[in-house]
Tab-separated table of C-alpha atoms and ligand atoms in Angstrom:
chain	number	residue	atom	x	y	z
G	1	UNK	CA	-120.675	-169.714	-176.280
G	2	UNK	CA	-118.880	-169.077	-179.482
G	3	UNK	CA	-115.027	-169.529	-179.780
G	4	UNK	CA	-113.077	-166.381	-177.990
G	5	UNK	CA	-112.581	-163.282	-179.910
G	6	UNK	CA	-109.526	-161.933	-180.940
G	7	UNK	CA	-107.409	-159.529	-178.918
G	8	UNK	CA	-108.096	-156.613	-181.577
G	9	UNK	CA	-111.766	-156.833	-180.713
G	10	UNK	CA	-111.504	-155.088	-177.362
G	11	UNK	CA	-110.771	-151.481	-176.204
G	12	UNK	CA	-108.554	-150.991	-172.993
G	13	UNK	CA	-108.350	-147.697	-171.499
G	14	UNK	CA	-105.363	-147.239	-169.241
G	15	UNK	CA	-105.137	-144.226	-166.716
G	16	UNK	CA	-101.917	-143.338	-165.114
G	17	UNK	CA	-100.333	-139.963	-164.296
G	18	UNK	CA	-96.864	-141.151	-165.044
G	19	UNK	CA	-96.108	-140.955	-168.550
G	20	UNK	CA	-93.463	-143.493	-168.362
G	21	UNK	CA	-95.889	-146.182	-166.848
G	22	UNK	CA	-98.682	-145.003	-169.517
G	23	UNK	CA	-96.462	-145.699	-172.188
G	24	UNK	CA	-95.156	-149.120	-170.587
G	25	UNK	CA	-98.555	-150.547	-170.207
G	26	UNK	CA	-100.084	-149.032	-173.815
G	27	UNK	CA	-97.225	-150.764	-175.660
G	28	UNK	CA	-97.500	-154.238	-173.728
G	29	UNK	CA	-101.082	-154.093	-174.511
G	30	UNK	CA	-100.919	-152.781	-178.193
G	31	UNK	CA	-98.274	-156.030	-178.367
G	32	UNK	CA	-100.866	-158.590	-177.001
G	33	UNK	CA	-102.996	-157.283	-180.090
G	34	UNK	CA	-105.498	-155.141	-177.985
G	35	UNK	CA	-106.430	-151.730	-178.946
G	36	UNK	CA	-106.035	-148.906	-176.482
G	37	UNK	CA	-106.978	-145.549	-175.206
G	38	UNK	CA	-105.035	-143.655	-172.531
G	39	UNK	CA	-105.819	-140.890	-170.139
G	40	UNK	CA	-103.274	-139.139	-167.569
G	41	UNK	CA	-106.267	-139.233	-164.604
G	42	UNK	CA	-109.475	-140.158	-163.388
G	43	UNK	CA	-111.380	-137.470	-164.695
G	44	UNK	CA	-109.744	-137.634	-168.320
G	45	UNK	CA	-110.856	-141.271	-168.303
G	46	UNK	CA	-114.289	-140.731	-167.605
G	47	UNK	CA	-114.040	-138.044	-170.733
G	48	UNK	CA	-112.557	-140.753	-172.743
G	49	UNK	CA	-115.233	-143.370	-171.745
G	50	UNK	CA	-117.829	-140.888	-172.684
G	51	UNK	CA	-116.693	-140.684	-175.956
G	52	UNK	CA	-115.570	-144.811	-176.451
G	53	UNK	CA	-116.941	-147.171	-174.335
G	54	UNK	CA	-113.983	-149.394	-173.479
G	55	UNK	CA	-114.002	-153.225	-172.674
G	56	UNK	CA	-111.664	-152.674	-169.655
G	57	UNK	CA	-110.078	-150.054	-167.638
G	58	UNK	CA	-106.753	-150.625	-166.211
G	59	UNK	CA	-105.895	-147.988	-163.820
G	60	UNK	CA	-103.238	-146.169	-161.300
G	61	UNK	CA	-104.621	-145.555	-158.040
G	62	UNK	CA	-102.959	-142.386	-156.978
G	63	UNK	CA	-103.507	-139.770	-159.742
G	64	UNK	CA	-104.184	-135.940	-159.355
G	65	UNK	CA	-108.044	-134.744	-160.034
G	66	UNK	CA	-109.770	-137.988	-159.671
G	67	UNK	CA	-108.174	-141.344	-158.088
G	68	UNK	CA	-108.433	-144.847	-159.189
G	69	UNK	CA	-111.161	-145.554	-156.465
G	70	UNK	CA	-113.285	-142.637	-157.463
G	71	UNK	CA	-112.614	-143.721	-161.104
G	72	UNK	CA	-114.140	-147.292	-160.272
G	73	UNK	CA	-116.641	-146.027	-158.271
G	74	UNK	CA	-117.945	-143.899	-161.281
G	75	UNK	CA	-117.675	-146.378	-163.545
G	76	UNK	CA	-119.888	-149.021	-161.734
G	77	UNK	CA	-122.342	-146.365	-160.706
G	78	UNK	CA	-123.143	-145.882	-164.059
G	79	UNK	CA	-125.412	-148.148	-165.560
G	80	UNK	CA	-124.130	-147.592	-169.348
G	81	UNK	CA	-120.573	-148.573	-168.310
G	82	UNK	CA	-121.074	-150.772	-164.875
G	83	UNK	CA	-120.116	-154.077	-166.554
G	84	UNK	CA	-116.420	-152.785	-167.336
G	85	UNK	CA	-113.942	-155.065	-165.392
G	86	UNK	CA	-111.445	-152.378	-163.595
G	87	UNK	CA	-108.171	-153.651	-162.837
G	88	UNK	CA	-106.515	-151.426	-160.177
G	89	UNK	CA	-102.320	-151.210	-160.197
G	90	UNK	CA	-100.995	-150.986	-156.460
G	91	UNK	CA	-97.856	-150.850	-154.799
G	92	UNK	CA	-96.694	-154.204	-153.203
G	93	UNK	CA	-98.403	-154.662	-149.421
G	94	UNK	CA	-100.715	-151.801	-149.886
G	95	UNK	CA	-103.406	-153.674	-148.141
G	96	UNK	CA	-105.396	-150.519	-147.451
G	97	UNK	CA	-105.807	-149.869	-151.081
G	98	UNK	CA	-106.914	-153.695	-151.591
G	99	UNK	CA	-109.521	-152.883	-149.187
G	100	UNK	CA	-110.757	-149.833	-150.280
G	101	UNK	CA	-110.429	-151.232	-154.236
G	102	UNK	CA	-112.788	-153.823	-153.556
G	103	UNK	CA	-115.448	-151.547	-152.132
G	104	UNK	CA	-114.837	-149.202	-154.996
G	105	UNK	CA	-115.973	-152.076	-157.133
G	106	UNK	CA	-112.481	-152.850	-158.459
G	107	UNK	CA	-112.704	-156.567	-160.420
G	108	UNK	CA	-109.109	-157.110	-159.831
G	109	UNK	CA	-105.374	-155.771	-158.774
G	110	UNK	CA	-101.931	-155.858	-160.441
G	111	UNK	CA	-99.090	-155.170	-157.921
G	112	UNK	CA	-96.299	-153.018	-159.141
G	113	UNK	CA	-93.684	-154.183	-160.190
G	114	UNK	CA	-96.467	-155.701	-163.055
G	115	UNK	CA	-95.435	-159.027	-164.678
G	116	UNK	CA	-96.358	-158.549	-168.055
G	117	UNK	CA	-97.678	-162.219	-168.654
G	118	UNK	CA	-99.786	-161.594	-165.553
G	119	UNK	CA	-101.039	-158.698	-166.931
G	120	UNK	CA	-102.099	-160.666	-169.984
G	121	UNK	CA	-103.725	-163.434	-168.008
G	122	UNK	CA	-105.617	-161.115	-166.069
G	123	UNK	CA	-107.180	-158.772	-168.922
G	124	UNK	CA	-107.810	-162.046	-170.824
G	125	UNK	CA	-109.833	-163.535	-167.765
G	126	UNK	CA	-111.882	-160.464	-167.142
G	127	UNK	CA	-112.909	-159.967	-170.720
G	128	UNK	CA	-113.771	-163.917	-170.618
G	129	UNK	CA	-115.896	-163.142	-167.711
G	130	UNK	CA	-117.454	-159.949	-168.889
G	131	UNK	CA	-118.327	-161.653	-172.394
G	132	UNK	CA	-119.861	-164.705	-170.477
G	133	UNK	CA	-122.000	-162.406	-167.904
G	134	UNK	CA	-123.079	-160.652	-171.223
G	135	UNK	CA	-124.083	-163.739	-173.164
G	136	UNK	CA	-126.134	-165.045	-170.105
G	137	UNK	CA	-127.937	-161.836	-169.855
G	138	UNK	CA	-128.891	-161.634	-173.237
G	139	UNK	CA	-129.657	-164.947	-173.065
G	140	UNK	CA	-131.992	-164.624	-170.131
G	141	UNK	CA	-133.699	-161.808	-171.616
G	142	UNK	CA	-134.386	-163.561	-174.895
G	143	UNK	CA	-135.773	-166.699	-172.974
G	144	UNK	CA	-138.227	-163.996	-171.048
G	145	UNK	CA	-139.314	-162.800	-174.414
G	146	UNK	CA	-140.093	-166.018	-175.518
G	147	UNK	CA	-141.742	-167.431	-172.630
G	148	UNK	CA	-143.961	-163.983	-172.518
G	149	UNK	CA	-144.596	-164.445	-176.390
G	150	UNK	CA	-145.580	-167.970	-175.871
G	151	UNK	CA	-147.639	-167.381	-172.865
G	152	UNK	CA	-149.603	-164.652	-175.104
G	153	UNK	CA	-150.095	-167.240	-177.504
G	154	UNK	CA	-151.246	-169.492	-174.841
G	155	UNK	CA	-153.445	-166.978	-173.475
G	156	UNK	CA	-155.094	-166.380	-177.051
G	157	UNK	CA	-155.601	-169.821	-177.881
G	158	UNK	CA	-157.004	-170.636	-174.168
G	159	UNK	CA	-159.362	-167.378	-174.942
G	160	UNK	CA	-160.645	-168.896	-178.106
G	161	UNK	CA	-161.071	-172.084	-176.488
G	162	UNK	CA	-162.887	-170.980	-173.932
G	163	UNK	CA	-165.372	-168.700	-176.660
G	164	UNK	CA	-165.835	-172.254	-178.569
G	165	UNK	CA	-166.448	-173.979	-175.444
G	166	UNK	CA	-168.891	-171.519	-174.025
G	167	UNK	CA	-170.641	-171.480	-177.517
G	168	UNK	CA	-170.972	-175.081	-177.152
G	169	UNK	CA	-172.246	-175.068	-173.889
G	170	UNK	CA	-174.969	-172.416	-174.802
G	171	UNK	CA	-175.932	-174.569	-177.906
G	172	UNK	CA	-176.116	-177.814	-175.703
G	173	UNK	CA	-178.174	-176.384	-172.800
G	174	UNK	CA	-180.506	-174.846	-175.570
G	175	UNK	CA	-180.968	-178.594	-176.698
G	176	UNK	CA	-181.234	-179.776	-173.424
G	177	UNK	CA	-184.059	-177.295	-172.880
G	178	UNK	CA	-185.783	-177.895	-176.136
G	179	UNK	CA	-185.955	-181.363	-175.257
G	180	UNK	CA	-187.000	-181.577	-171.764
G	181	UNK	CA	-189.860	-179.104	-172.935
G	182	UNK	CA	-190.929	-181.416	-175.638
G	183	UNK	CA	-191.165	-184.678	-173.073
G	184	UNK	CA	-193.005	-182.625	-170.824
G	185	UNK	CA	-195.675	-181.350	-173.500
G	186	UNK	CA	-196.753	-184.916	-173.832
G	187	UNK	CA	-198.005	-184.964	-170.292
G	188	UNK	CA	-200.532	-183.044	-168.780
G	189	UNK	CA	-198.070	-180.416	-167.311
G	190	UNK	CA	-196.867	-177.621	-168.934
G	191	UNK	CA	-193.511	-176.473	-169.962
G	192	UNK	CA	-193.203	-174.067	-166.980
G	193	UNK	CA	-193.153	-176.958	-164.693
G	194	UNK	CA	-189.534	-177.827	-165.773
G	195	UNK	CA	-188.546	-174.207	-165.166
G	196	UNK	CA	-189.888	-174.180	-161.965
G	197	UNK	CA	-188.736	-177.478	-160.632
G	198	UNK	CA	-185.146	-176.825	-162.036
G	199	UNK	CA	-184.769	-173.535	-160.250
G	200	UNK	CA	-186.375	-174.687	-156.964
G	201	UNK	CA	-183.590	-177.656	-157.204
G	202	UNK	CA	-181.029	-175.013	-157.910
G	203	UNK	CA	-182.019	-173.042	-154.807
G	204	UNK	CA	-182.517	-175.970	-152.608
G	205	UNK	CA	-178.760	-177.251	-153.684
G	206	UNK	CA	-177.308	-173.755	-152.695
G	207	UNK	CA	-179.014	-173.841	-149.555
G	208	UNK	CA	-177.492	-177.225	-148.682
G	209	UNK	CA	-173.861	-175.708	-149.322
G	210	UNK	CA	-173.294	-177.333	-152.662
G	211	UNK	CA	-170.739	-175.341	-154.596
G	212	UNK	CA	-171.485	-173.411	-158.043
G	213	UNK	CA	-170.772	-176.328	-160.075
G	214	UNK	CA	-173.374	-178.611	-158.601
G	215	UNK	CA	-176.133	-175.809	-158.434
G	216	UNK	CA	-175.281	-174.902	-162.033
G	217	UNK	CA	-175.406	-178.741	-162.997
G	218	UNK	CA	-178.380	-179.395	-161.100
G	219	UNK	CA	-180.283	-176.337	-162.873
G	220	UNK	CA	-179.633	-177.827	-166.045
G	221	UNK	CA	-179.831	-181.466	-165.547
G	222	UNK	CA	-183.396	-181.814	-163.329
G	223	UNK	CA	-185.399	-180.376	-166.293
G	224	UNK	CA	-184.582	-184.111	-167.850
G	225	UNK	CA	-186.000	-185.641	-164.932
G	226	UNK	CA	-189.240	-187.160	-166.807
G	227	UNK	CA	-187.282	-187.465	-170.147
G	228	UNK	CA	-188.581	-191.021	-170.147
G	229	UNK	CA	-192.404	-190.346	-170.322
G	230	UNK	CA	-191.486	-190.305	-174.396
G	231	UNK	CA	-191.415	-194.039	-173.752
G	232	UNK	CA	-195.124	-193.744	-172.099
G	233	UNK	CA	-197.866	-194.788	-174.209
G	234	UNK	CA	-200.575	-192.080	-174.759
G	235	UNK	CA	-203.187	-194.040	-173.101
G	236	UNK	CA	-201.714	-194.202	-169.998
G	237	UNK	CA	-199.978	-191.076	-169.799
G	238	UNK	CA	-202.739	-188.926	-170.388
G	239	UNK	CA	-205.275	-190.735	-168.597
G	240	UNK	CA	-207.545	-188.722	-166.279
G	241	UNK	CA	-208.191	-191.144	-163.715
G	242	UNK	CA	-206.423	-193.253	-161.297
G	243	UNK	CA	-204.122	-195.962	-162.672
G	244	UNK	CA	-204.775	-199.686	-162.293
G	245	UNK	CA	-201.768	-201.822	-160.920
G	246	UNK	CA	-200.826	-202.802	-164.687
G	247	UNK	CA	-200.689	-198.916	-165.710
G	248	UNK	CA	-198.840	-197.984	-162.781
G	249	UNK	CA	-196.242	-200.198	-162.981
G	250	UNK	CA	-195.581	-199.106	-166.927
G	251	UNK	CA	-195.846	-195.328	-165.578
G	252	UNK	CA	-193.016	-195.890	-163.279
G	253	UNK	CA	-191.136	-197.227	-166.203
G	254	UNK	CA	-190.095	-193.759	-167.076
G	255	UNK	CA	-187.449	-193.434	-164.722
G	256	UNK	CA	-185.919	-196.637	-166.213
G	257	UNK	CA	-186.631	-195.351	-169.931
G	258	UNK	CA	-185.276	-191.802	-168.848
G	259	UNK	CA	-182.055	-193.260	-167.417
G	260	UNK	CA	-181.307	-195.460	-171.234
G	261	UNK	CA	-182.407	-192.393	-173.475
G	262	UNK	CA	-179.563	-190.300	-171.284
G	263	UNK	CA	-177.181	-193.134	-171.426
G	264	UNK	CA	-173.427	-193.747	-170.749
G	265	UNK	CA	-172.487	-190.326	-171.176
G	266	UNK	CA	-168.920	-189.180	-170.163
G	267	UNK	CA	-170.886	-185.539	-169.682
G	268	UNK	CA	-170.938	-184.627	-166.292
G	269	UNK	CA	-174.453	-182.906	-167.087
G	270	UNK	CA	-175.767	-185.850	-168.726
G	271	UNK	CA	-174.768	-188.319	-165.932
G	272	UNK	CA	-176.459	-186.038	-163.372
G	273	UNK	CA	-179.386	-186.103	-165.621
G	274	UNK	CA	-179.543	-189.805	-165.734
G	275	UNK	CA	-178.969	-190.007	-162.120
G	276	UNK	CA	-181.934	-187.500	-161.626
G	277	UNK	CA	-184.003	-189.455	-164.168
G	278	UNK	CA	-183.337	-192.572	-162.319
G	279	UNK	CA	-183.839	-191.505	-158.816
G	280	UNK	CA	-186.491	-188.671	-158.483
G	281	UNK	CA	-189.143	-190.979	-157.516
G	282	UNK	CA	-187.155	-192.880	-155.025
G	283	UNK	CA	-188.123	-192.202	-151.454
G	284	UNK	CA	-186.213	-191.472	-148.097
G	285	UNK	CA	-187.652	-194.351	-146.359
G	286	UNK	CA	-187.416	-196.838	-149.486
G	287	UNK	CA	-190.907	-197.292	-150.486
G	288	UNK	CA	-189.771	-195.629	-153.916
G	289	UNK	CA	-189.479	-196.699	-157.189
G	290	UNK	CA	-187.831	-197.781	-159.518
G	291	UNK	CA	-185.383	-199.875	-157.175
G	292	UNK	CA	-186.802	-198.725	-153.566
G	293	UNK	CA	-183.656	-197.147	-152.469
G	294	UNK	CA	-183.230	-195.526	-148.941
G	295	UNK	CA	-181.920	-192.867	-147.195
G	296	UNK	CA	-178.398	-191.897	-148.624
G	297	UNK	CA	-178.638	-194.577	-151.087
G	298	UNK	CA	-180.653	-192.480	-153.125
G	299	UNK	CA	-178.271	-189.849	-155.132
G	300	UNK	CA	-178.469	-186.191	-153.622
G	301	UNK	CA	-179.250	-184.743	-156.700
G	302	UNK	CA	-182.291	-186.983	-156.856
G	303	UNK	CA	-183.012	-186.001	-153.283
G	304	UNK	CA	-183.043	-182.581	-154.006
G	305	UNK	CA	-185.219	-183.068	-157.397
G	306	UNK	CA	-187.695	-185.017	-155.567
G	307	UNK	CA	-188.467	-182.390	-153.061
G	308	UNK	CA	-188.963	-179.327	-155.936
G	309	UNK	CA	-190.800	-181.616	-158.255
G	310	UNK	CA	-193.377	-182.699	-155.842
G	311	UNK	CA	-193.855	-179.006	-154.203
G	312	UNK	CA	-194.411	-177.969	-157.913
G	313	UNK	CA	-197.133	-180.664	-158.720
G	314	UNK	CA	-198.604	-180.388	-155.558
G	315	UNK	CA	-198.827	-176.209	-156.199
G	316	UNK	CA	-200.009	-176.565	-160.186
G	317	UNK	CA	-203.437	-177.470	-161.072
G	318	UNK	CA	-203.537	-180.968	-162.954
G	319	UNK	CA	-206.611	-182.578	-164.539
G	320	UNK	CA	-207.315	-184.790	-161.564
G	321	UNK	CA	-206.660	-182.129	-158.789
G	322	UNK	CA	-207.054	-178.510	-158.478
G	323	UNK	CA	-204.072	-176.387	-157.297
G	324	UNK	CA	-202.999	-176.594	-153.579
G	325	UNK	CA	-202.057	-173.411	-151.905
G	326	UNK	CA	-198.447	-172.752	-151.021
G	327	UNK	CA	-199.230	-173.194	-147.486
G	328	UNK	CA	-200.638	-176.399	-147.652
G	329	UNK	CA	-197.621	-177.993	-150.237
G	330	UNK	CA	-195.127	-176.589	-147.580
G	331	UNK	CA	-197.421	-178.231	-144.679
G	332	UNK	CA	-197.187	-181.577	-146.545
G	333	UNK	CA	-193.542	-181.694	-147.750
G	334	UNK	CA	-192.825	-180.743	-143.862
G	335	UNK	CA	-194.861	-183.943	-143.034
G	336	UNK	CA	-193.101	-185.966	-145.413
G	337	UNK	CA	-189.451	-185.246	-144.002
G	338	UNK	CA	-187.964	-188.779	-143.216
G	339	UNK	CA	-190.721	-190.562	-144.898
G	340	UNK	CA	-190.766	-189.415	-148.338
G	341	UNK	CA	-188.159	-186.924	-148.630
G	342	UNK	CA	-184.336	-186.258	-147.020
G	343	UNK	CA	-184.924	-184.288	-143.971
G	344	UNK	CA	-181.970	-182.359	-144.778
G	345	UNK	CA	-183.388	-181.196	-147.962
G	346	UNK	CA	-186.752	-180.406	-146.538
G	347	UNK	CA	-184.882	-178.368	-144.039
G	348	UNK	CA	-183.126	-176.376	-146.392
G	349	UNK	CA	-186.194	-176.281	-148.910
G	350	UNK	CA	-188.353	-174.959	-145.465
G	351	UNK	CA	-185.259	-172.299	-144.668
G	352	UNK	CA	-185.703	-170.655	-148.434
G	353	UNK	CA	-189.329	-170.403	-148.387
G	354	UNK	CA	-189.620	-167.024	-149.383
G	355	UNK	CA	-187.094	-167.645	-152.184
G	356	UNK	CA	-189.558	-170.451	-153.493
G	357	UNK	CA	-192.727	-168.153	-153.393
G	358	UNK	CA	-190.466	-165.448	-155.559
G	359	UNK	CA	-189.504	-168.409	-158.100
G	360	UNK	CA	-193.002	-169.359	-158.187
G	361	UNK	CA	-194.073	-165.798	-159.175
G	362	UNK	CA	-191.420	-165.054	-161.711
G	363	UNK	CA	-192.317	-168.511	-163.506
G	364	UNK	CA	-195.732	-167.616	-164.090
G	365	UNK	CA	-194.668	-164.991	-166.415
G	366	UNK	CA	-195.003	-165.653	-170.217
G	367	UNK	CA	-192.607	-168.204	-171.409
G	368	UNK	CA	-190.204	-165.807	-173.239
G	369	UNK	CA	-189.432	-164.276	-169.957
G	370	UNK	CA	-188.916	-167.527	-168.402
G	371	UNK	CA	-186.503	-168.595	-170.805
G	372	UNK	CA	-184.379	-165.256	-170.115
G	373	UNK	CA	-184.302	-166.042	-166.745
G	374	UNK	CA	-183.256	-169.329	-167.170
G	375	UNK	CA	-180.597	-168.541	-169.170
G	376	UNK	CA	-179.072	-166.253	-166.661
G	377	UNK	CA	-178.919	-169.089	-164.214
G	378	UNK	CA	-181.456	-167.411	-161.859
Y	401	LIG	FE1	-191.196	-188.787	-162.758
Y	402	LIG	FE1	-192.003	-183.701	-163.156
């Protein structure tokens, strides 16, 4: 707080029906340096207060028309004046007045005969307390305003960041989709394969009880499962017949090439894509490649994608085989639970059979529509 204001900055209202008392207090307070207003009873005091709000009220108890208690009550009830400290002047040993005064909101008492030094000290203390409270209230209000302003600034900054982040995310996903498509186009598969297997993967993950973050991530990460085929030579990748053991080995390298293409990114989506690229040909019984991982040693994202990827390969026509019916494909997946596939993933897949058939239908439409459907995260 700044230094204490001088007495002339304060105006004190004195209310007393006895002219000699009124003159006595008036003179004393003026001598101390205060400005004063006088009133002969509570009613008149209220009228004076309406004209000019004083900094403190010094009032007698017994007055005609309105006594000191009523006056105090009225002052404290009105929000424009409730902060004004009230001192009541009472007779010695008037315990009843003291109690009544307290319940009327009186701040302090002076006992008759009033000692002038005591009057000066009590007035000064009450004014100090009032100033301090006012200062704290103003300070709190200022603080609240500042907090509100900064919160609004932060919110605005956050919204902008979110917008920028959304745009960046959109751009990243678009890039991922285009790259995944490029890799698949080199294969006998069409781009439609990755759209279908990614939505199947996401649906299986949801059925397994994975949260939004995971189901969303697998939707966008699974299209990159065969990105390593970019590194597979054409004569092997496009070979219509069966592979000899050497060719098979080279073909299987696409999993490890995929891992190294996706690298050591700290982006969760690319981390998941790397896991899927490296693990989607592993088998539950340990007979898969490239590492021969088994059971829960195979990351869950790769176990989910394995089911989705194989189902789509079976139900799609390839140069070396016709498209299987969905019934036949579902049957094979069911039979392969516990050997090729994680039984839990197969169970989830079979539970959402109708959903899978719906997605299969949707993604038979022209590519433009498929883009829209994937963009919406369906
Ligand atoms: Fe693959
Ligand atoms: Fe695939």
